[in-house]
Each structure stands twice: as structure tokens, then as C-alpha cells.
Short mmCIF file of C-alpha atoms in Angstrom, two decimals:
data_model
loop_
_atom_site.label_atom_id
_atom_site.label_comp_id
_atom_site.label_asym_id
_atom_site.label_seq_id
_atom_site.Cartn_x
_atom_site.Cartn_y
_atom_site.Cartn_z
CA UNK P 1 11.48 15.06 60.68
CA UNK P 2 11.18 16.09 57.02
CA UNK P 3 9.03 13.74 54.95
CA UNK P 4 10.08 13.20 51.30
CA UNK P 5 7.32 13.97 48.83
CA UNK P 6 5.99 17.05 50.61
CA UNK P 7 2.24 17.19 51.36
CA UNK P 8 1.52 14.19 49.13
CA UNK P 9 4.15 12.20 51.02
CA UNK P 10 2.47 13.00 54.33
CA UNK P 11 -0.95 12.07 52.97
CA UNK P 12 0.38 8.73 51.76
CA UNK P 13 1.76 8.05 55.23
CA UNK P 14 -1.75 8.64 56.55
CA UNK P 15 -2.97 6.20 53.90
CA UNK P 16 -0.51 3.58 55.17
CA UNK P 17 -1.63 4.05 58.77
CA UNK P 18 -5.38 3.90 58.04
CA UNK P 19 -4.99 0.98 55.62
CA UNK P 20 -3.02 -1.14 58.08
CA UNK P 21 -5.25 -0.20 61.01
CA UNK P 22 -8.21 -1.56 59.05
CA UNK P 23 -6.21 -4.64 58.09
CA UNK P 24 -5.37 -5.14 61.76
CA UNK P 25 -9.08 -5.22 62.57
CA UNK P 26 -9.77 -7.91 60.00
CA UNK P 27 -6.51 -9.84 59.92
CA UNK P 28 -6.83 -10.86 63.55
CA UNK P 29 -10.44 -12.01 63.18
CA UNK P 30 -10.87 -13.33 59.61
CA UNK P 31 -10.70 -17.02 60.54
CA UNK P 32 -13.02 -16.45 63.50
CA UNK P 33 -15.53 -14.58 61.31
CA UNK P 34 -15.68 -17.38 58.75
CA UNK P 35 -16.07 -19.92 61.58
CA UNK P 36 -18.65 -18.29 63.86
CA UNK P 37 -20.53 -15.99 61.46
CA UNK P 38 -20.32 -17.68 58.06
CA UNK P 39 -20.38 -21.17 59.59
CA UNK P 40 -17.58 -22.63 57.47
CA UNK P 41 -15.57 -25.67 58.50
CA UNK P 42 -11.80 -25.58 58.95
CA UNK P 43 -11.29 -27.30 55.59
CA UNK P 44 -13.61 -24.83 53.86
CA UNK P 45 -11.77 -21.87 55.40
CA UNK P 46 -8.47 -23.33 54.18
CA UNK P 47 -9.90 -23.69 50.68
CA UNK P 48 -11.31 -20.15 50.78
CA UNK P 49 -8.04 -18.56 51.88
CA UNK P 50 -5.88 -20.72 49.62
CA UNK P 51 -7.84 -20.14 46.40
CA UNK P 52 -8.38 -16.42 47.02
CA UNK P 53 -4.68 -16.05 47.79
CA UNK P 54 -3.77 -17.78 44.54
CA UNK P 55 -6.04 -15.45 42.56
CA UNK P 56 -4.46 -12.47 44.30
CA UNK P 57 -1.07 -13.34 42.81
CA UNK P 58 -2.29 -11.75 39.56
CA UNK P 59 -2.82 -8.40 41.33
CA UNK P 60 0.73 -6.99 41.31
CA UNK P 61 1.57 -7.48 37.60
CA UNK P 62 -1.90 -6.38 36.53
CA UNK P 63 -1.81 -3.27 38.70
CA UNK P 64 1.72 -2.38 37.61
CA UNK P 65 0.86 -2.82 33.93
CA UNK P 66 -2.16 -0.51 34.22
CA UNK P 67 -0.13 2.08 36.15
CA UNK P 68 2.20 2.53 33.17
CA UNK P 69 -0.78 3.35 30.93
CA UNK P 70 -3.30 5.35 32.97
CA UNK P 71 -3.03 7.96 35.76
CA UNK P 72 -1.91 6.36 39.01
CA UNK P 73 -3.94 8.37 41.53
CA UNK P 74 -7.46 7.48 40.28
CA UNK P 75 -6.32 3.90 39.62
CA UNK P 76 -5.15 3.52 43.22
CA UNK P 77 -8.37 5.09 44.54
CA UNK P 78 -10.44 2.72 42.37
CA UNK P 79 -8.58 -0.30 43.74
CA UNK P 80 -9.28 0.88 47.29
CA UNK P 81 -12.98 1.16 46.47
CA UNK P 82 -12.84 -2.38 45.06
CA UNK P 83 -11.37 -3.59 48.35
CA UNK P 84 -14.11 -1.81 50.31
CA UNK P 85 -16.89 -3.32 48.18
CA UNK P 86 -15.39 -6.81 48.50
CA UNK P 87 -15.14 -6.47 52.28
CA UNK P 88 -18.74 -5.30 52.64
CA UNK P 89 -19.94 -8.04 50.28
CA UNK P 90 -18.61 -10.67 52.69
CA UNK P 91 -21.35 -9.59 55.09
CA UNK P 92 -24.04 -10.60 52.63
CA UNK P 93 -23.53 -14.33 52.33
CA UNK P 94 -22.57 -17.59 54.00
CA UNK P 95 -22.31 -19.85 50.94
CA UNK P 96 -18.72 -21.06 50.45
CA UNK P 97 -18.59 -20.47 46.69
CA UNK P 98 -20.07 -16.98 46.93
CA UNK P 99 -17.63 -16.08 49.68
CA UNK P 100 -14.77 -17.57 47.68
CA UNK P 101 -15.54 -15.36 44.68
CA UNK P 102 -15.81 -12.25 46.86
CA UNK P 103 -12.60 -13.08 48.74
CA UNK P 104 -10.77 -13.64 45.47
CA UNK P 105 -11.75 -10.19 44.21
CA UNK P 106 -10.68 -8.67 47.52
CA UNK P 107 -7.35 -10.50 47.39
CA UNK P 108 -6.75 -9.24 43.87
CA UNK P 109 -7.36 -5.69 45.08
CA UNK P 110 -5.16 -6.13 48.16
CA UNK P 111 -2.14 -7.29 46.18
CA UNK P 112 -2.62 -4.67 43.45
CA UNK P 113 -2.96 -1.95 46.08
CA UNK P 114 0.39 -2.89 47.62
CA UNK P 115 2.37 -2.45 44.40
CA UNK P 116 0.47 0.69 43.36
CA UNK P 117 1.12 2.32 46.73
CA UNK P 118 4.81 1.46 46.43
CA UNK P 119 4.90 2.89 42.91
CA UNK P 120 3.25 6.14 44.04
CA UNK P 121 5.78 6.50 46.85
CA UNK P 122 8.63 5.81 44.44
CA UNK P 123 7.48 8.53 42.08
CA UNK P 124 6.96 11.25 44.69
CA UNK P 125 9.99 10.50 46.88
CA UNK P 126 12.56 10.25 44.08
CA UNK P 127 16.13 9.72 45.37
CA UNK P 128 14.83 9.86 48.97
CA UNK P 129 12.69 6.78 48.43
CA UNK P 130 14.69 4.61 50.86
CA UNK P 131 14.07 7.02 53.74
CA UNK P 132 10.42 7.40 52.76
CA UNK P 133 9.92 3.65 52.62
CA UNK P 134 11.34 3.30 56.12
CA UNK P 135 8.94 5.91 57.51
CA UNK P 136 6.10 4.26 55.60
CA UNK P 137 6.87 0.84 57.12
CA UNK P 138 6.99 2.38 60.57
CA UNK P 139 3.56 3.94 60.10
CA UNK P 140 2.22 0.66 58.73
CA UNK P 141 3.44 -1.25 61.78
CA UNK P 142 1.91 1.29 64.14
CA UNK P 143 -1.38 1.12 62.23
CA UNK P 144 -1.44 -2.67 62.31
CA UNK P 145 -0.76 -2.68 66.05
CA UNK P 146 -3.57 -0.19 66.69
CA UNK P 147 -6.03 -2.23 64.61
CA UNK P 148 -4.99 -5.44 66.36
CA UNK P 149 -5.43 -3.91 69.81
CA UNK P 150 -8.89 -2.60 68.93
CA UNK P 151 -9.87 -6.03 67.59
CA UNK P 152 -8.56 -7.76 70.72
CA UNK P 153 -10.55 -5.41 72.95
CA UNK P 154 -13.71 -5.80 70.87
CA UNK P 155 -13.52 -9.59 70.87
CA UNK P 156 -13.82 -9.73 74.64
CA UNK P 157 -17.60 -9.42 74.17
CA UNK P 158 -17.69 -12.65 72.15
CA UNK P 159 -20.77 -11.79 70.04
CA UNK P 160 -21.18 -12.37 66.31
CA UNK P 161 -22.21 -8.74 65.87
CA UNK P 162 -18.69 -7.69 66.88
CA UNK P 163 -17.19 -9.66 64.00
CA UNK P 164 -19.52 -7.89 61.56
CA UNK P 165 -18.58 -4.48 62.97
CA UNK P 166 -14.87 -5.26 62.70
CA UNK P 167 -15.32 -6.30 59.06
CA UNK P 168 -17.31 -3.11 58.44
CA UNK P 169 -14.51 -1.11 60.04
CA UNK P 170 -12.04 -2.72 57.67
CA UNK P 171 -14.21 -1.76 54.68
CA UNK P 172 -14.60 1.81 55.92
CA UNK P 173 -10.82 2.09 56.26
CA UNK P 174 -10.54 1.42 52.50
CA UNK P 175 -13.11 4.14 51.79
CA UNK P 176 -11.08 6.56 53.91
CA UNK P 177 -7.91 5.53 52.08
CA UNK P 178 -9.56 6.15 48.70
CA UNK P 179 -10.63 9.64 49.79
CA UNK P 180 -7.15 10.43 51.10
CA UNK P 181 -5.63 9.20 47.84
CA UNK P 182 -7.87 11.50 45.79
CA UNK P 183 -6.54 14.45 47.79
CA UNK P 184 -3.02 13.67 46.55
CA UNK P 185 -1.53 15.00 43.34
CA UNK P 186 -0.83 12.86 40.31
CA UNK P 187 2.88 11.91 40.42
CA UNK P 188 5.09 12.25 37.32
CA UNK P 189 5.35 9.15 35.15
CA UNK P 190 8.14 8.47 32.67
CA UNK P 191 6.23 5.57 31.15
CA UNK P 192 3.10 7.57 30.32
CA UNK P 193 5.15 10.54 29.07
CA UNK P 194 7.28 8.42 26.78
CA UNK P 195 4.19 6.52 25.59
CA UNK P 196 2.68 9.85 24.48
CA UNK P 197 5.90 10.74 22.69
CA UNK P 198 6.34 14.01 24.60
CA UNK P 199 9.50 15.70 25.81
CA UNK P 200 11.03 14.72 29.14
CA UNK P 201 12.05 16.75 32.14
CA UNK P 202 12.93 16.12 35.76
CA UNK P 203 10.41 16.20 38.58
CA UNK P 204 11.65 13.82 41.20
CA UNK P 205 10.29 10.54 39.99
CA UNK P 206 12.27 7.41 40.65
CA UNK P 207 15.31 6.92 38.47
CA UNK P 208 17.04 3.96 37.07
CA UNK P 209 20.01 4.45 39.36
CA UNK P 210 18.37 5.90 42.40
CA UNK P 211 20.51 9.03 42.24
CA UNK P 212 18.30 11.47 40.41
CA UNK P 213 18.87 15.17 40.93
CA UNK P 214 15.26 16.19 41.42
CA UNK P 215 14.03 17.47 44.70
CA UNK P 216 11.39 14.79 45.14
CA UNK P 217 9.16 17.12 47.11
CA UNK P 218 5.81 16.36 45.62
CA UNK P 219 3.91 15.19 42.60
CA UNK P 220 3.82 18.57 40.91
CA UNK P 221 6.60 20.15 38.89
CA UNK P 222 10.35 20.11 39.29
CA UNK P 223 13.41 21.67 37.78
CA UNK P 224 16.46 20.50 35.86
CA UNK P 225 14.84 19.35 32.62
CA UNK P 226 16.78 16.66 30.82
CA UNK P 227 16.20 15.03 27.45
CA UNK P 228 16.09 11.29 27.00
CA UNK P 229 19.68 10.10 26.64
CA UNK P 230 20.83 8.97 23.24
CA UNK P 231 20.03 5.34 22.65
CA UNK P 232 17.53 5.12 25.53
CA UNK P 233 14.89 3.88 23.09
CA UNK P 234 17.27 1.32 21.59
CA UNK P 235 16.68 -1.33 24.29
CA UNK P 236 12.93 -1.99 24.20
CA UNK P 237 13.12 -5.65 25.18
CA UNK P 238 15.28 -4.99 28.21
CA UNK P 239 13.93 -1.65 29.37
CA UNK P 240 10.18 -1.93 28.81
CA UNK P 241 9.19 -5.57 29.25
CA UNK P 242 10.14 -7.21 32.58
CA UNK P 243 9.04 -10.62 31.30
CA UNK P 244 11.89 -10.51 28.78
CA UNK P 245 14.42 -9.15 31.28
CA UNK P 246 16.04 -12.36 32.50
CA UNK P 247 18.16 -10.51 35.04
CA UNK P 248 15.13 -8.91 36.68
CA UNK P 249 13.19 -12.17 36.65
CA UNK P 250 16.10 -13.96 38.33
CA UNK P 251 16.31 -11.16 40.89
CA UNK P 252 12.58 -11.55 41.61
CA UNK P 253 13.03 -15.30 42.16
CA UNK P 254 15.72 -14.63 44.79
CA UNK P 255 13.33 -12.19 46.46
CA UNK P 256 10.80 -14.98 47.05
CA UNK P 257 13.30 -16.61 49.41
CA UNK P 258 14.39 -13.40 51.13
CA UNK P 259 10.78 -12.60 52.05
CA UNK P 260 10.61 -15.81 54.11
CA UNK P 261 11.07 -13.85 57.34
CA UNK P 262 7.36 -13.13 56.99
CA UNK P 263 6.47 -16.82 57.30
CA UNK P 264 8.94 -17.23 60.17
CA UNK P 265 7.06 -14.65 62.23
CA UNK P 266 3.56 -15.60 61.10
CA UNK P 267 3.86 -19.29 61.89
CA UNK P 268 7.40 -20.71 62.14
CA UNK P 269 8.45 -19.11 65.41
CA UNK P 270 5.22 -20.02 67.20
CA UNK P 271 5.07 -23.63 65.94
CA UNK P 272 8.71 -24.28 66.75
CA UNK P 273 8.41 -22.72 70.22
CA UNK P 274 5.42 -24.85 71.25
CA UNK P 275 6.48 -28.13 69.63
CA UNK P 276 10.26 -28.27 69.99
CA UNK P 277 11.21 -26.13 72.99
CA UNK P 278 10.46 -26.00 76.71
CA UNK P 279 9.50 -22.32 76.88
CA UNK P 280 6.05 -21.29 78.18
CA UNK P 281 3.56 -20.60 75.41
CA UNK P 282 3.08 -17.06 76.71
CA UNK P 283 6.52 -16.13 75.36
CA UNK P 284 5.36 -16.43 71.74
CA UNK P 285 3.18 -13.30 71.57
CA UNK P 286 5.91 -11.37 73.40
CA UNK P 287 8.36 -12.28 70.64
CA UNK P 288 5.92 -10.94 68.04
CA UNK P 289 5.54 -7.74 70.05
CA UNK P 290 9.34 -7.47 70.17
CA UNK P 291 9.42 -7.74 66.37
CA UNK P 292 6.87 -4.94 66.01
CA UNK P 293 8.62 -2.66 68.50
CA UNK P 294 12.03 -3.13 66.87
CA UNK P 295 10.65 -2.30 63.42
CA UNK P 296 8.93 0.85 64.71
CA UNK P 297 12.10 1.98 66.50
CA UNK P 298 14.80 1.10 63.97
CA UNK P 299 13.38 0.88 60.45
CA UNK P 300 14.01 4.57 59.78
CA UNK P 301 17.66 4.48 60.98
CA UNK P 302 18.18 1.36 58.85
CA UNK P 303 17.18 3.36 55.76
CA UNK P 304 20.76 4.62 55.44
CA UNK P 305 21.78 1.15 54.25
CA UNK P 306 19.76 1.52 51.05
CA UNK P 307 20.11 5.13 49.92
CA UNK P 308 21.84 4.06 46.67
CA UNK P 309 22.00 0.81 44.70
CA UNK P 310 25.65 0.42 45.71
CA UNK P 311 24.85 0.71 49.42
CA UNK P 312 21.93 -1.70 49.04
CA UNK P 313 24.17 -4.30 47.39
CA UNK P 314 26.81 -3.75 50.05
CA UNK P 315 24.22 -4.50 52.74
CA UNK P 316 23.46 -7.98 51.39
CA UNK P 317 26.38 -9.69 53.26
CA UNK P 318 25.03 -8.24 56.54
CA UNK P 319 21.59 -9.56 55.60
CA UNK P 320 23.15 -12.97 54.96
CA UNK P 321 24.71 -12.90 58.43
CA UNK P 322 21.38 -11.98 60.05
CA UNK P 323 19.59 -14.89 58.37
CA UNK P 324 22.35 -17.30 59.37
CA UNK P 325 22.27 -16.07 62.97
CA UNK P 326 18.49 -16.43 63.10
CA UNK P 327 18.57 -20.00 61.84
CA UNK P 328 21.37 -20.93 64.25
CA UNK P 329 19.53 -19.39 67.21
CA UNK P 330 16.36 -21.35 66.43
CA UNK P 331 18.40 -24.52 66.19
CA UNK P 332 20.03 -23.77 69.55
CA UNK P 333 16.63 -23.25 71.20
CA UNK P 334 15.92 -26.99 71.09
CA UNK P 335 17.35 -27.57 74.55
CA UNK P 336 16.03 -28.91 77.85
CA UNK P 337 16.97 -25.67 79.62
CA UNK P 338 13.98 -23.35 79.63
CA UNK P 339 16.11 -20.24 80.13
CA UNK P 340 18.55 -21.13 77.38
CA UNK P 341 15.65 -21.89 75.04
CA UNK P 342 13.96 -18.57 75.86
CA UNK P 343 17.22 -16.70 75.32
CA UNK P 344 17.85 -18.44 72.00
CA UNK P 345 14.30 -17.73 70.79
CA UNK P 346 14.65 -14.07 71.73
CA UNK P 347 17.94 -13.85 69.83
CA UNK P 348 16.30 -15.56 66.86
CA UNK P 349 13.44 -13.05 66.90
CA UNK P 350 15.93 -10.18 67.01
CA UNK P 351 18.05 -11.65 64.20
CA UNK P 352 15.08 -12.26 61.90
CA UNK P 353 13.74 -8.78 62.68
CA UNK P 354 17.10 -7.28 61.70
CA UNK P 355 16.91 -9.36 58.52
CA UNK P 356 13.38 -8.09 57.90
CA UNK P 357 14.44 -4.45 58.24
CA UNK P 358 17.61 -4.83 56.17
CA UNK P 359 15.79 -6.69 53.41
CA UNK P 360 12.97 -4.14 53.32
CA UNK P 361 15.55 -1.39 52.73
CA UNK P 362 17.56 -3.33 50.16
CA UNK P 363 14.51 -4.66 48.33
CA UNK P 364 12.88 -1.25 48.00
CA UNK P 365 16.02 0.28 46.49
CA UNK P 366 17.06 -2.52 44.16
CA UNK P 367 13.57 -3.30 42.86
CA UNK P 368 13.28 0.33 41.76
CA UNK P 369 16.90 0.83 40.65
CA UNK P 370 16.78 -2.24 38.42
CA UNK P 371 13.57 -1.01 36.78
CA UNK P 372 13.83 1.51 33.93
CA UNK P 373 11.71 4.63 34.57
CA UNK P 374 9.79 4.03 31.34
CA UNK P 375 8.34 0.78 32.73
CA UNK P 376 8.44 1.18 36.50
CA UNK P 377 4.88 0.00 37.00
CA UNK P 378 5.32 -3.19 34.98
CA UNK P 379 8.63 -4.01 36.67
CA UNK P 380 7.40 -3.37 40.21
CA UNK P 381 4.32 -5.41 39.40
CA UNK P 382 6.54 -8.37 38.54
CA UNK P 383 8.57 -7.78 41.70
CA UNK P 384 5.32 -7.87 43.68
CA UNK P 385 4.94 -11.50 42.65
CA UNK P 386 7.78 -12.36 45.03
CA UNK P 387 5.76 -11.54 48.13
CA UNK P 388 2.65 -13.15 46.71
CA UNK P 389 4.54 -16.37 45.91
CA UNK P 390 6.20 -16.37 49.34
CA UNK P 391 2.82 -16.29 51.05
CA UNK P 392 1.95 -19.52 49.26
CA UNK P 393 5.30 -21.32 49.43
CA UNK P 394 6.60 -19.83 52.69
CA UNK P 395 4.52 -21.97 55.06
CA UNK P 396 5.77 -25.11 53.30
CA UNK P 397 9.41 -24.00 53.63
CA UNK P 398 9.01 -23.15 57.31
CA UNK P 399 7.14 -26.32 58.24
CA UNK P 400 9.81 -28.28 56.35
CA UNK P 401 12.51 -26.68 58.51
CA UNK P 402 10.51 -27.49 61.64
CA UNK P 403 10.04 -31.12 60.58
CA UNK P 404 13.79 -31.48 60.01
CA UNK P 405 14.59 -30.27 63.53
CA UNK P 406 17.60 -28.13 64.52
CA UNK P 407 19.52 -29.09 61.39
CA UNK P 408 16.54 -27.90 59.36
CA UNK P 409 16.81 -24.42 60.83
CA UNK P 410 20.57 -24.37 60.26
CA UNK P 411 19.98 -25.29 56.63
CA UNK P 412 17.20 -22.69 56.41
CA UNK P 413 19.48 -19.88 57.62
CA UNK P 414 22.45 -21.03 55.56
CA UNK P 415 20.32 -21.32 52.42
CA UNK P 416 19.00 -17.79 52.78
CA UNK P 417 22.56 -16.55 53.33
CA UNK P 418 23.63 -18.13 50.04
CA UNK P 419 20.66 -16.50 48.29
CA UNK P 420 21.75 -13.10 49.67
CA UNK P 421 25.24 -13.51 48.25
CA UNK P 422 23.84 -14.75 44.94
CA UNK P 423 21.62 -11.68 44.74
CA UNK P 424 24.61 -9.43 45.39
CA UNK P 425 26.39 -10.92 42.38
CA UNK P 426 23.23 -10.90 40.28
CA UNK P 427 22.64 -7.18 40.80
CA UNK P 428 26.24 -6.08 40.25
CA UNK P 429 26.60 -2.84 38.31
CA UNK P 430 28.08 -3.71 34.95
CA UNK P 431 27.17 -3.21 31.32
CA UNK P 432 24.69 -6.09 31.37
CA UNK P 433 22.46 -4.91 34.23
CA UNK P 434 19.57 -2.52 34.37
CA UNK P 435 21.50 -0.60 37.04
CA UNK P 436 23.52 0.89 34.22
CA UNK P 437 20.50 2.11 32.23
CA UNK P 438 20.90 5.88 31.73
CA UNK P 439 18.68 7.99 33.93
CA UNK P 440 15.42 9.11 32.36
CA UNK P 441 13.55 11.89 34.12
CA UNK P 442 10.20 13.22 33.10
CA UNK P 443 7.73 16.01 33.54
CA UNK P 444 3.98 16.04 33.10
CA UNK P 445 4.17 19.65 31.90
#
């Protein structure tokens, strides 16, 4: 299988695998580490994770803003080093407030790293970014599964030393990621080129419409030089500042809701299964495994639904149907029949996994296509706020659906379906949207 972005694309896939493998080591054991090693209470752990998560919300816009002004490769490597230092620093203390400060710095780096990695992939993959994102998500899921399995095996010993080694392994994964990143080339950047006032040429960076003509085979040079189109500089408020782009801000708000599948799998499915259905508790981890397997097997084929902005928009009704089916299946699982409940939960897991894969494809394409090349970093940084906000608000939305019972899940699925259709209208390609911004392609030469 050909990987968009050439050698740099392959190295960034290795980055995704190593990064998520390290995260799998720590993600499965963080609460246990703070309990058995740091000696924190449940309330203190909740405060630690809640405050650090809130601080991390600033990571995406800050990282995206910097990426439009300084070279992306060393910036991304520096953020990975920051994550490594923060992880290792957790080993040094047990005081709540010290740990909170360290965790906040680490959370800031985690969120910034996510948007910077996406931006790098966007710039090197060019018009093939949808396919590249699908491969990247597959590698990330495999890495997370490997890290989780290693953590599960290590925890069978039950010693506090194991928790420290797993945290150290997470930190070392960030060091490895930083070294891999430094081996990559610096991708072309329209924003930095325009900021310097230089001429522009095509090299396969992301384009405003997602249909650039560059080869997208690496971060070096390309062909097909093209000057900035007439009038491209005449829209500074709309094309360079996402905070003044009301259309993009509204799009980002809809994204907060469409990322809720994350909270469904992290807590909603499990809580609903054990509190409102008659299925054995052992089914819950199997449903999560099913989600992981489906993403690994089908995310790449699903990439064809987001190869252009038009295809991505056209996929939103199917995404609406998947969310509606998932909510209906969860509602139907509240039955006295164990087999019917298990079947309904399995169908719900499949439906929400399909929604996850479709939304990942659509979101990747539209978040880039709606962003002008001269401010990709700033725009994608703002878009990154959607995931960060969902991680804070998502648990409340899911627990609200659970509290409301079957009707709550029906309303949950129907509400997300309406959001999908609203987003389709919001991102329509007319003279008022960023989708119609003329393509701007650049060269670092």
C-alpha cells in the first residue's frame, strides 16, 4: 500500500504507533498510579484530572498559532520533549498541588501535540490527506492496543514498581517520537511563506479545497508553481483569523457534539450495560475490543467518503443515520431478555463505531478544507478545541442520557443526527464559505 507523504509520511505513521503505544501504557494505569503510588484520594484524583484537562484546552489553539509562525518540525519535537519531561516529573512527587501543576503542563503538551501532528500530516499528504488520516488512525489504534496489552500483562505482578516503569515507558515513548520527528523534513507552509512576503509555488501542502494538484509525496519540493490568486490578500479577517470567522467557529461548535462517540465508548456503553441491562458484565470489554477491531479493519476503506469536501458533506446524512441507529439500539437494550439486550448492545457498538469512522473521515477533510492555507495552523488549532471541549462536556451528556433512560438515548441519537444535517448546511459550498477560497499553494524554495 502506497503511503502519501513518502518517507516522511511513513515516519509519521511510526510516530503515531509509538505515541499511542506509550499512551496505552499510561492511559490504562493513570488512576491506579495516583491511587497506589502517589496516595491520592478519589476526590483528589478527580480534581487533578479535571483541572489538568481544563488547562489542556489551551493547547490546540496555542500550538496552531505557533505553527503558522515558526518551523513545524522542531516545534513538534519540542512539544514531545515537554510531554516526556512532564511524565518523568510525575515520578518525583506525591503532593497534590505539585502533581497538578505537572499534569497540567503534560495535558497542554498532549493537546498541542495532537493538532501539530494533524497539521504536519495535512501539509505532507496534500490532496491524499483523507487516505493518510485513515492509515494514521489505524496505526494509532494498533499502537494503543499494544500498549494496553503490555500494561495489562505488567499489572499482574501488582507491585508499585510496575506503575513507575509503565510511566517511564510512556515518557520514553515521547523521547522516541521526538527523535523520529527530527528525522522528518520540514513540510511546506503557506502561512510562513506569505508572512515573509515571498513568492508562492506548489509542493503538496493542504489546500483550501482539498483538490490541489501537487503530488503530496514529501515535505521537500514539488512542481506546478502557482502565484497567489488575485484578491487572495483582500480577505484578511476571514482567511487569516479563525476567531473572526463565524462560519468556522459555528462549524467547530457542531464538532463538539459529533465527537461524543468518544464518551459513549469511554463510559456511556459500560455504565448503561451494567446499570440498565441484563447482560453479563464481561460483555463490556468485548464491545470495546469490537470497536478497536472494526476501526483497524475498516478505517482505511472508509477514507473514500472524505476524499473531497463535496464527498465529505455528502457523507453527513449517513453519519446522521449511524448516530440515530446507535441511540435506538441502546434504547432497545433495556429489556429483560439477556440475548436481546446483548444483541442490541452489539448493534449499538457497531453503529457508534461506524459513526466514529465516518466522522473521523469527514472531520479531517472539512476542518482542513474550510481553513485557508495561509492560516492552517491557527484554524486547526481552533478546531482542536472541539475534542478538548467534548472531553469535558461529553461525560455530562452521556450520563444525562443514561439518567433519562431509553428515551434519553433516543433523544441523544436524534440530536446528533440533527447536528449532522445542520453541519451539512453550514459547510455548503457557496460564495460565503471558506470552501470557496481560491487555492493557495506554496514552496519553501
